[in-house]
Tab-separated table of C-alpha atoms (C1' of nucleotides) in Angstrom:
chain	number	residue	atom	x	y	z
A	280	MET	CA	-46.280	-7.114	35.121
A	281	SER	CA	-43.520	-6.677	32.559
A	282	VAL	CA	-40.928	-9.360	32.152
A	283	THR	CA	-37.342	-8.504	31.300
A	284	PRO	CA	-36.013	-10.801	28.570
A	285	THR	CA	-32.544	-12.201	29.152
A	286	ARG	CA	-31.639	-11.859	25.501
A	287	ASP	CA	-31.792	-8.721	23.456
A	288	ARG	CA	-32.820	-10.049	20.073
A	289	ARG	CA	-32.569	-6.641	18.470
A	290	ALA	CA	-28.996	-6.185	19.613
A	291	GLU	CA	-28.146	-9.666	18.469
A	292	ARG	CA	-29.514	-9.038	15.023
A	293	ARG	CA	-27.705	-5.749	14.805
A	294	GLU	CA	-24.434	-7.389	15.769
A	295	ALA	CA	-25.011	-10.137	13.214
A	296	THR	CA	-25.556	-7.560	10.486
A	297	ARG	CA	-22.437	-5.693	11.516
A	298	ALA	CA	-20.484	-8.919	11.253
A	299	GLU	CA	-22.016	-9.606	7.855
A	300	ILE	CA	-20.955	-6.180	6.634
A	301	LEU	CA	-17.410	-6.713	7.858
A	302	ALA	CA	-17.266	-10.110	6.159
A	303	ALA	CA	-18.413	-8.567	2.896
A	304	ALA	CA	-15.849	-5.785	3.282
A	305	THR	CA	-13.185	-8.432	3.772
A	306	ASP	CA	-14.240	-10.062	0.507
A	307	LEU	CA	-14.222	-6.795	-1.372
A	308	ILE	CA	-10.800	-5.619	-0.250
A	309	GLY	CA	-9.536	-9.084	-1.078
A	310	GLU	CA	-10.777	-8.557	-4.615
A	311	HIS	CA	-9.798	-4.957	-5.274
A	312	GLY	CA	-7.253	-4.034	-2.630
A	313	ALA	CA	-7.692	-2.397	0.745
A	314	ALA	CA	-7.576	1.150	-0.586
A	315	ALA	CA	-10.314	0.568	-3.176
A	316	LEU	CA	-13.205	-0.210	-0.840
A	317	SER	CA	-16.333	1.761	-1.704
A	318	LEU	CA	-19.489	1.978	0.349
A	319	ARG	CA	-21.639	1.516	-2.760
A	320	ASP	CA	-20.042	-1.806	-3.569
A	321	LEU	CA	-20.160	-2.811	0.060
A	322	GLY	CA	-23.832	-1.976	0.385
A	323	ALA	CA	-24.614	-3.824	-2.837
A	324	ARG	CA	-22.775	-6.867	-1.532
A	325	VAL	CA	-24.932	-7.105	1.564
A	326	GLY	CA	-28.149	-6.081	-0.178
A	327	MET	CA	-28.608	-2.505	0.875
A	328	ARG	CA	-27.904	1.025	-0.274
A	329	ALA	CA	-24.638	2.606	0.715
A	330	GLN	CA	-26.443	5.088	2.913
A	331	SER	CA	-27.972	2.364	5.057
A	332	LEU	CA	-24.532	1.302	6.179
A	333	TYR	CA	-24.465	4.431	8.297
A	334	SER	CA	-26.946	2.748	10.623
A	335	TYR	CA	-24.186	0.302	11.503
A	336	PHE	CA	-20.971	2.253	11.167
A	337	ALA	CA	-20.388	5.946	11.631
A	338	SER	CA	-18.086	6.258	8.633
A	339	LYS	CA	-15.939	4.409	6.181
A	340	ASP	CA	-12.981	4.749	8.488
A	341	ALA	CA	-15.028	3.156	11.264
A	342	ILE	CA	-15.355	0.113	9.019
A	343	TYR	CA	-11.626	0.054	8.390
A	344	ASP	CA	-11.096	0.393	12.112
A	345	ALA	CA	-13.398	-2.533	12.880
A	346	LEU	CA	-11.576	-4.633	10.285
A	347	PHE	CA	-8.268	-3.641	11.821
A	348	HIS	CA	-9.476	-4.594	15.276
A	349	GLN	CA	-10.860	-7.879	13.993
A	350	GLY	CA	-7.597	-8.686	12.228
A	351	SER	CA	-5.252	-7.895	15.069
A	352	ASN	CA	-7.524	-9.758	17.469
A	353	GLU	CA	-7.581	-12.786	15.195
A	354	PHE	CA	-3.818	-13.090	15.241
A	355	LEU	CA	-3.599	-12.560	18.966
A	356	GLU	CA	-6.087	-15.355	19.572
A	357	ARG	CA	-4.237	-17.723	17.309
A	358	ALA	CA	-0.985	-16.906	19.063
A	359	ARG	CA	-2.586	-17.522	22.440
A	360	ALA	CA	-4.053	-20.828	21.295
A	361	MET	CA	-0.637	-22.028	20.208
A	362	THR	CA	0.572	-25.114	22.052
A	363	LEU	CA	3.860	-24.397	23.740
A	364	THR	CA	6.655	-26.935	23.922
A	365	GLU	CA	9.647	-27.089	26.217
A	366	ASP	CA	11.937	-25.968	23.426
A	367	PRO	CA	11.870	-22.151	23.318
A	368	ARG	CA	13.248	-22.067	19.798
A	369	GLU	CA	10.603	-24.457	18.584
A	370	ASN	CA	8.037	-22.139	20.143
A	371	LEU	CA	9.446	-19.168	18.250
A	372	ARG	CA	9.477	-21.203	15.059
A	373	ARG	CA	5.802	-22.004	15.528
A	374	CYS	CA	4.790	-18.491	16.453
A	375	THR	CA	6.522	-16.906	13.477
A	376	TRP	CA	5.118	-19.548	11.167
A	377	LEU	CA	1.675	-18.749	12.532
A	378	PHE	CA	2.360	-15.144	11.601
A	379	VAL	CA	3.513	-16.034	8.095
A	380	GLU	CA	0.410	-18.135	7.484
A	381	PHE	CA	-1.813	-15.418	8.911
A	382	CYS	CA	-0.368	-12.833	6.545
A	383	VAL	CA	-0.252	-14.760	3.289
A	384	GLU	CA	-3.701	-16.299	3.673
A	385	ASP	CA	-5.206	-12.829	3.322
A	386	SER	CA	-2.939	-10.291	1.696
A	387	ALA	CA	-5.534	-7.507	1.819
A	388	ARG	CA	-5.681	-7.901	5.587
A	389	TYR	CA	-1.893	-7.778	5.641
A	390	GLN	CA	-2.054	-4.557	3.664
A	391	LEU	CA	-4.546	-3.087	6.102
A	392	LEU	CA	-2.755	-4.186	9.263
A	393	PHE	CA	0.890	-3.783	8.418
A	394	GLN	CA	1.461	-1.733	5.315
A	395	ARG	CA	-0.710	1.217	6.259
A	396	THR	CA	-1.305	2.178	2.683
A	397	ILE	CA	-4.874	3.434	2.986
A	398	PRO	CA	-4.852	7.202	2.522
A	399	GLY	CA	-5.996	8.981	5.651
A	400	PHE	CA	-6.723	5.943	7.793
A	401	GLU	CA	-5.164	5.554	11.214
A	402	PRO	CA	-6.276	2.741	13.526
A	403	SER	CA	-7.721	3.752	16.876
A	404	PRO	CA	-5.847	2.815	20.058
A	405	GLU	CA	-8.490	0.191	20.873
A	406	ALA	CA	-8.115	-1.436	17.468
A	407	PHE	CA	-4.364	-1.374	17.841
A	408	ALA	CA	-4.189	-2.822	21.347
A	409	PRO	CA	-4.192	-6.532	20.366
A	410	SER	CA	-1.221	-5.924	18.050
A	411	ILE	CA	0.764	-4.462	20.918
A	412	GLU	CA	-0.002	-7.477	23.043
A	413	ALA	CA	1.012	-9.862	20.261
A	414	VAL	CA	4.333	-8.074	19.861
A	415	GLU	CA	4.893	-8.368	23.600
A	416	MET	CA	4.190	-12.114	23.450
A	417	THR	CA	6.694	-12.470	20.623
A	418	ARG	CA	9.266	-10.446	22.499
A	419	GLN	CA	9.086	-12.854	25.405
A	420	LEU	CA	9.507	-15.820	23.067
A	421	VAL	CA	12.578	-14.201	21.532
A	422	VAL	CA	14.069	-13.588	24.963
A	423	ALA	CA	13.397	-17.193	25.942
A	424	ALA	CA	15.114	-18.320	22.749
A	425	GLY	CA	18.266	-16.428	23.688
A	426	GLY	CA	17.621	-13.023	22.181
A	427	ASP	CA	18.007	-10.723	25.157
A	428	ASP	CA	19.162	-7.779	23.061
A	429	PRO	CA	16.206	-5.642	21.859
A	430	ARG	CA	17.904	-5.575	18.461
A	431	ASP	CA	17.294	-9.311	18.202
A	432	LEU	CA	13.533	-8.866	18.166
A	433	ASP	CA	13.840	-6.145	15.540
A	434	LEU	CA	16.087	-8.282	13.393
A	435	LEU	CA	13.702	-11.215	13.623
A	436	SER	CA	10.690	-9.089	12.830
A	437	ALA	CA	12.438	-7.717	9.749
A	438	LEU	CA	13.342	-11.212	8.653
A	439	VAL	CA	9.852	-12.623	9.025
A	440	THR	CA	7.949	-9.677	7.570
A	441	GLY	CA	10.478	-9.649	4.745
A	442	LEU	CA	9.561	-13.203	3.848
A	443	VAL	CA	5.880	-12.294	3.924
A	444	ASP	CA	6.374	-9.126	1.948
A	445	GLN	CA	8.352	-10.731	-0.835
A	446	GLN	CA	5.930	-13.632	-0.972
A	447	ILE	CA	2.900	-11.399	-1.372
A	448	SER	CA	4.512	-8.906	-3.759
A	449	ASN	CA	6.447	-11.208	-6.037
A	450	ASP	CA	4.892	-14.658	-5.872
A	451	PRO	CA	1.281	-14.296	-4.736
A	452	GLY	CA	-0.321	-17.641	-4.071
A	453	GLY	CA	3.004	-19.456	-4.230
A	454	ASP	CA	5.560	-20.434	-1.595
A	455	ARG	CA	8.871	-19.241	-3.017
A	456	TRP	CA	9.619	-17.207	0.114
A	457	THR	CA	7.449	-18.768	2.801
A	458	ARG	CA	9.193	-22.110	2.320
A	459	LEU	CA	12.391	-20.397	3.463
A	460	HIS	CA	10.903	-19.881	6.925
A	461	THR	CA	12.730	-22.759	8.619
A	462	GLU	CA	16.050	-21.873	7.037
A	463	ALA	CA	15.544	-18.234	7.997
A	464	LEU	CA	14.951	-19.097	11.635
A	465	ASP	CA	17.919	-21.444	11.700
A	466	MET	CA	20.016	-18.582	10.364
A	467	PHE	CA	18.676	-16.340	13.114
A	468	PHE	CA	19.435	-18.889	15.830
A	469	GLU	CA	22.952	-19.497	14.488
A	470	HIS	CA	23.428	-15.769	14.704
A	471	LEU	CA	22.199	-15.593	18.301
A	472	ASP	CA	24.628	-18.330	19.238
A	473	ALA	CA	27.554	-16.683	17.470
A	474	LYS	CA	26.686	-13.378	19.095
A	475	HIS	CA	26.129	-14.367	22.697
A	476	GLY	CA	28.398	-17.380	22.832
B	53	MET	CA	16.578	28.061	-48.695
B	54	SER	CA	15.406	26.614	-45.461
B	55	VAL	CA	17.890	25.711	-42.769
B	56	THR	CA	17.322	22.709	-40.511
B	57	PRO	CA	18.070	23.573	-36.876
B	58	THR	CA	20.120	21.038	-34.968
B	59	ARG	CA	18.076	21.503	-31.819
B	60	ASP	CA	14.350	21.097	-31.476
B	61	ARG	CA	13.529	23.770	-28.959
B	62	ARG	CA	9.882	22.787	-28.880
B	63	ALA	CA	10.699	19.185	-28.011
B	64	GLU	CA	13.147	20.331	-25.375
B	65	ARG	CA	10.571	22.528	-23.747
B	66	ARG	CA	8.033	19.758	-23.844
B	67	GLU	CA	10.448	17.357	-22.207
B	68	ALA	CA	11.270	19.903	-19.536
B	69	THR	CA	7.585	20.349	-18.736
B	70	ARG	CA	7.103	16.587	-18.558
B	71	ALA	CA	9.971	16.388	-16.092
B	72	GLU	CA	8.478	19.232	-14.082
B	73	ILE	CA	5.153	17.411	-13.899
B	74	LEU	CA	6.830	14.231	-12.731
B	75	ALA	CA	8.757	16.142	-10.072
B	76	ALA	CA	5.533	17.680	-8.803
B	77	ALA	CA	3.864	14.262	-8.795
B	78	THR	CA	6.751	12.952	-6.719
B	79	ASP	CA	6.187	15.736	-4.209
B	80	LEU	CA	2.469	15.087	-4.031
B	81	ILE	CA	2.681	11.342	-3.502
B	82	GLY	CA	5.302	12.030	-0.881
B	83	GLU	CA	2.785	14.185	0.941
B	84	HIS	CA	-0.389	12.149	0.587
B	85	GLY	CA	0.675	8.658	-0.420
B	86	ALA	CA	1.051	7.079	-3.828
B	87	ALA	CA	-2.579	6.031	-4.108
B	88	ALA	CA	-3.925	9.521	-3.396
B	89	LEU	CA	-2.526	11.362	-6.406
B	90	SER	CA	-5.150	13.473	-8.188
B	91	LEU	CA	-4.736	15.232	-11.506
B	92	ARG	CA	-6.365	18.370	-10.151
B	93	ASP	CA	-3.810	18.723	-7.411
B	94	LEU	CA	-1.029	17.846	-9.786
B	95	GLY	CA	-2.143	20.460	-12.315
B	96	ALA	CA	-2.473	23.071	-9.602
B	97	ARG	CA	1.040	22.291	-8.417
B	98	VAL	CA	2.560	23.018	-11.827
B	99	GLY	CA	0.275	25.936	-12.589
B	100	MET	CA	-2.178	24.461	-15.036
B	101	ARG	CA	-5.616	22.902	-15.145
B	102	ALA	CA	-5.876	19.163	-14.765
B	103	GLN	CA	-7.050	18.817	-18.338
B	104	SER	CA	-3.887	20.369	-19.729
B	105	LEU	CA	-1.855	17.515	-18.328
B	106	TYR	CA	-3.311	15.387	-21.091
B	107	SER	CA	-1.073	17.267	-23.518
B	108	TYR	CA	1.877	15.617	-21.778
B	109	PHE	CA	0.605	12.285	-20.551
B	110	ALA	CA	-2.109	10.088	-22.022
B	111	SER	CA	-3.621	9.175	-18.654
B	112	LYS	CA	-3.046	9.084	-14.938
B	113	ASP	CA	-1.606	5.610	-15.229
B	114	ALA	CA	0.867	6.901	-17.795
B	115	ILE	CA	2.127	9.281	-15.116
B	116	TYR	CA	2.454	6.445	-12.616
B	117	ASP	CA	4.242	4.444	-15.272
B	118	ALA	CA	6.711	7.263	-15.962
B	119	LEU	CA	7.360	7.590	-12.228
B	120	PHE	CA	7.892	3.851	-11.986
B	121	HIS	CA	10.335	3.939	-14.878
B	122	GLN	CA	12.149	6.908	-13.391
B	123	GLY	CA	12.392	5.184	-10.014
B	124	SER	CA	13.645	1.839	-11.210
B	125	ASN	CA	16.100	3.578	-13.514
B	126	GLU	CA	17.371	5.723	-10.691
B	127	PHE	CA	18.269	2.709	-8.583
B	128	LEU	CA	19.859	0.894	-11.496
B	129	GLU	CA	22.079	3.874	-12.220
B	130	ARG	CA	23.148	4.173	-8.607
B	131	ALA	CA	23.943	0.473	-8.516
B	132	ARG	CA	25.996	0.766	-11.690
B	133	ALA	CA	27.867	3.776	-10.354
B	134	MET	CA	28.865	1.837	-7.248
B	135	THR	CA	32.612	1.435	-6.813
B	136	LEU	CA	33.450	-2.248	-6.616
B	137	THR	CA	36.107	-3.592	-4.303
B	138	GLU	CA	37.973	-6.862	-4.367
B	139	ASP	CA	35.931	-8.167	-1.471
B	140	PRO	CA	32.696	-9.644	-2.873
B	141	ARG	CA	30.983	-9.485	0.495
B	142	GLU	CA	31.880	-5.847	0.908
B	143	ASN	CA	30.343	-5.262	-2.525
B	144	LEU	CA	27.132	-6.942	-1.467
B	145	ARG	CA	27.094	-4.928	1.717
B	146	ARG	CA	27.408	-1.719	-0.274
B	147	CYS	CA	24.824	-2.678	-2.837
B	148	THR	CA	22.201	-3.642	-0.275
B	149	TRP	CA	22.924	-0.514	1.720
B	150	LEU	CA	22.415	1.487	-1.474
B	151	PHE	CA	19.049	-0.191	-1.750
B	152	VAL	CA	18.117	0.531	1.857
B	153	GLU	CA	19.008	4.199	1.441
B	154	PHE	CA	17.157	4.400	-1.843
B	155	CYS	CA	13.996	3.026	-0.265
B	156	VAL	CA	13.864	4.959	2.977
B	157	GLU	CA	14.782	8.306	1.447
B	158	ASP	CA	11.466	8.272	-0.437
B	159	SER	CA	8.862	5.975	1.037
B	160	ALA	CA	6.190	6.929	-1.490
B	161	ARG	CA	8.502	5.794	-4.279
B	162	TYR	CA	9.056	2.574	-2.338
B	163	GLN	CA	5.305	2.128	-2.168
B	164	LEU	CA	4.984	2.696	-5.899
B	165	LEU	CA	7.880	0.457	-6.909
B	166	PHE	CA	7.693	-2.417	-4.491
B	167	GLN	CA	4.428	-2.544	-2.623
B	168	ARG	CA	2.146	-2.300	-5.616
B	169	THR	CA	-0.647	-0.846	-3.602
B	170	ILE	CA	-2.123	1.504	-6.206
B	171	PRO	CA	-5.492	0.102	-7.287
B	172	GLY	CA	-5.486	-0.867	-10.944
B	173	PHE	CA	-1.956	0.190	-11.792
B	174	GLU	CA	0.456	-2.245	-13.401
B	175	PRO	CA	3.831	-1.050	-14.662
B	176	SER	CA	4.556	-1.531	-18.353
B	177	PRO	CA	7.329	-3.926	-19.392
B	178	GLU	CA	9.511	-0.967	-20.411
B	179	ALA	CA	9.091	0.688	-17.021
B	180	PHE	CA	9.862	-2.608	-15.313
B	181	ALA	CA	12.968	-3.492	-17.316
B	182	PRO	CA	15.502	-1.613	-15.153
B	183	SER	CA	14.252	-3.445	-12.072
B	184	ILE	CA	14.905	-6.770	-13.723
B	185	GLU	CA	18.403	-5.714	-14.586
B	186	ALA	CA	19.051	-4.528	-11.038
B	187	VAL	CA	17.912	-7.862	-9.644
B	188	GLU	CA	20.247	-9.636	-12.030
B	189	MET	CA	23.150	-7.466	-10.890
B	190	THR	CA	22.354	-8.305	-7.280
B	191	ARG	CA	22.108	-11.983	-8.097
B	192	GLN	CA	25.629	-11.944	-9.472
B	193	LEU	CA	26.908	-10.187	-6.353
B	194	VAL	CA	25.261	-12.825	-4.171
B	195	VAL	CA	26.837	-15.618	-6.193
B	196	ALA	CA	30.245	-13.947	-5.935
B	197	ALA	CA	29.750	-13.689	-2.176
B	198	GLY	CA	29.233	-17.429	-1.906
B	199	GLY	CA	25.479	-17.746	-2.393
B	200	ASP	CA	25.254	-20.143	-5.291
B	201	ASP	CA	21.885	-21.518	-4.216
B	202	PRO	CA	18.975	-19.493	-5.696
B	203	ARG	CA	17.400	-19.650	-2.253
B	204	ASP	CA	20.257	-17.504	-0.975
B	205	LEU	CA	19.233	-14.538	-3.118
B	206	ASP	CA	15.631	-14.934	-2.003
B	207	LEU	CA	16.654	-15.098	1.640
B	208	LEU	CA	18.782	-11.996	1.299
B	209	SER	CA	16.082	-10.066	-0.528
B	210	ALA	CA	13.608	-10.929	2.224
B	211	LEU	CA	16.076	-9.820	4.869
B	212	VAL	CA	16.844	-6.464	3.247
B	213	THR	CA	13.307	-5.572	2.207
B	214	GLY	CA	12.198	-6.612	5.683
B	215	LEU	CA	14.508	-4.035	7.223
B	216	VAL	CA	13.184	-1.395	4.849
B	217	ASP	CA	9.590	-2.362	5.398
B	218	GLN	CA	9.777	-2.282	9.176
B	219	GLN	CA	11.691	0.970	9.087
B	220	ILE	CA	9.121	2.720	6.914
B	221	SER	CA	6.061	1.261	8.630
B	222	ASN	CA	7.074	1.456	12.257
B	223	ASP	CA	9.749	4.107	12.625
B	224	PRO	CA	9.461	6.527	9.712
B	225	GLY	CA	12.306	8.981	9.621
B	226	GLY	CA	14.279	7.037	12.210
B	227	ASP	CA	16.920	4.328	11.947
B	228	ARG	CA	15.732	1.613	14.337
B	229	TRP	CA	15.834	-1.020	11.591
B	230	THR	CA	18.204	0.399	8.986
B	231	ARG	CA	20.992	0.510	11.564
B	232	LEU	CA	20.734	-3.284	11.752
B	233	HIS	CA	21.915	-3.565	8.150
B	234	THR	CA	25.495	-4.527	8.921
B	235	GLU	CA	24.471	-7.050	11.562
B	236	ALA	CA	21.899	-8.509	9.179
B	237	LEU	CA	24.449	-9.031	6.442
B	238	ASP	CA	26.919	-10.548	8.870
B	239	MET	CA	24.199	-12.959	9.918
B	240	PHE	CA	23.575	-13.806	6.280
B	241	PHE	CA	27.271	-14.421	5.592
B	242	GLU	CA	27.646	-16.569	8.708
B	243	HIS	CA	24.753	-18.597	7.404
B	244	LEU	CA	26.325	-19.019	3.963
B	245	ASP	CA	29.505	-20.247	5.585
B	246	ALA	CA	27.694	-22.679	7.857
B	247	LYS	CA	25.659	-23.935	4.930
B	248	HIS	CA	28.323	-24.430	2.279
B	249	GLY	CA	31.279	-25.065	4.518
C	54	DG	C1'	-34.001	0.001	9.689
C	55	DT	C1'	-34.157	0.858	5.000
C	56	DC	C1'	-35.429	3.502	1.559
C	57	DT	C1'	-35.459	7.784	-1.889
C	58	DA	C1'	-33.731	12.041	-2.718
C	59	DT	C1'	-30.223	14.995	-2.560
C	60	DA	C1'	-26.068	17.689	-1.244
C	61	DT	C1'	-21.367	17.976	-1.946
C	62	DT	C1'	-17.030	16.842	-3.456
C	63	DT	C1'	-13.930	14.838	-6.279
C	64	DG	C1'	-12.250	12.080	-9.637
C	65	DG	C1'	-10.785	11.182	-14.815
C	66	DA	C1'	-11.584	12.533	-19.386
C	67	DT	C1'	-13.246	15.066	-23.943
C	68	DA	C1'	-14.495	19.109	-27.142
C	69	DG	C1'	-13.614	23.224	-28.860
C	70	DA	C1'	-12.352	28.302	-28.487
C	71	DC	C1'	-8.325	31.092	-28.521
D	147	DG	C1'	-0.408	24.587	-25.523
D	148	DT	C1'	-3.584	26.239	-22.362
D	149	DC	C1'	-7.776	27.579	-21.424
D	150	DT	C1'	-13.182	27.288	-20.414
D	151	DA	C1'	-16.907	24.541	-20.464
D	152	DT	C1'	-18.679	20.320	-19.853
D	153	DC	C1'	-19.531	15.403	-19.241
D	154	DC	C1'	-19.751	11.461	-16.727
D	155	DA	C1'	-18.989	8.566	-13.027
D	156	DA	C1'	-18.203	7.722	-8.451
D	157	DA	C1'	-17.288	8.889	-3.869
D	158	DT	C1'	-18.867	10.137	1.210
D	159	DA	C1'	-22.415	11.843	3.723
D	160	DT	C1'	-27.087	13.962	5.380
D	161	DA	C1'	-32.326	14.628	5.602
D	162	DG	C1'	-36.541	12.955	5.803
D	163	DA	C1'	-40.384	9.748	4.195
D	164	DC	C1'	-42.190	5.215	5.222
DNA sequence: GTCTATATTTGGATAGAC
DNA sequence: GTCTATCCAAATATAGAC
């Protein structure tokens, strides 16, 4: 009589290879920019021909999409794992700092997720879903910190992504802008107080 | 006896064609993104083969470089043409608004000038010079507005580019973030006052 | 599942005729 | 100054052998 195994070793191996390919892709776009990924280089990096990658991903865009999903999921998980305090403003400080660290630690991922500079690539709804949830989490933190006006979230998001953007573009590897994070949030909170009394 | 003409019609024509090529390149990167410019398309747009472009520019990067120079010059000229008032904060408001308009009116140019997302392209020092001068002008406006700390300029630049970045990435063609410009600058000024007394 | 072989397209760039 | 012809390299993608 045949016995059904509880583990599917073939599927496991396949998933492991997929993960290996994505890790190599992450390395490559870190080296040459998100828009410069080529399947030849990627195949070479994992020890196969470019054509063999099609056994794992349907297209180059499918690889970008998987990276996008991975990236937006990664941030969402970090945000969820964040320890919350009783001070709502401290929570917002921590969450935005998490975001700043997440972005500057991997600028190619930032480019992929937030700058949308890859010609022709649009993330699928599934890949995008975690980002939406993370924004919703942030929105609630902003409300708890006294920012009930929707404009407040937009202003904060501009402020924080501005720090990240300037850091990556004009002082890569440094901290000229990221070190302004605390001051920036204090400025934002002062503004909320002045605005809503 | 030979007469020396005061105008060089050949040089004029050449310069006009160069300008025409750059204008077409601007159109193309506006349509497909800055990283997706191809010489074939560009040639077709101006009615010549791709190879003929080499009579006008030494390489593709030379075209990017000319566009970069044109772009940074354009902003510098607009900033210089700005009418100054006696209120230093009003001046800073106007100058940053000039910048916001400049960026959102042509997002491909923004990508070229500030996001540096074109694989392998680095602007030449000559092309970059106007940008440096524009930053210096802004720095002086920030100082006049009460931001004597170098961190103040960095904070402001993050705030303004953040508005632009979010606008272009998340609401292209709209005004969800640019309309926050006045509020953002008020927030910044409140902060300067709270900081320096 | 990975390979070779190949199709197809597209890119940047050079040589030389006119 | 523009063209044809061509080169060379690289890209994505497919077909079929093993």
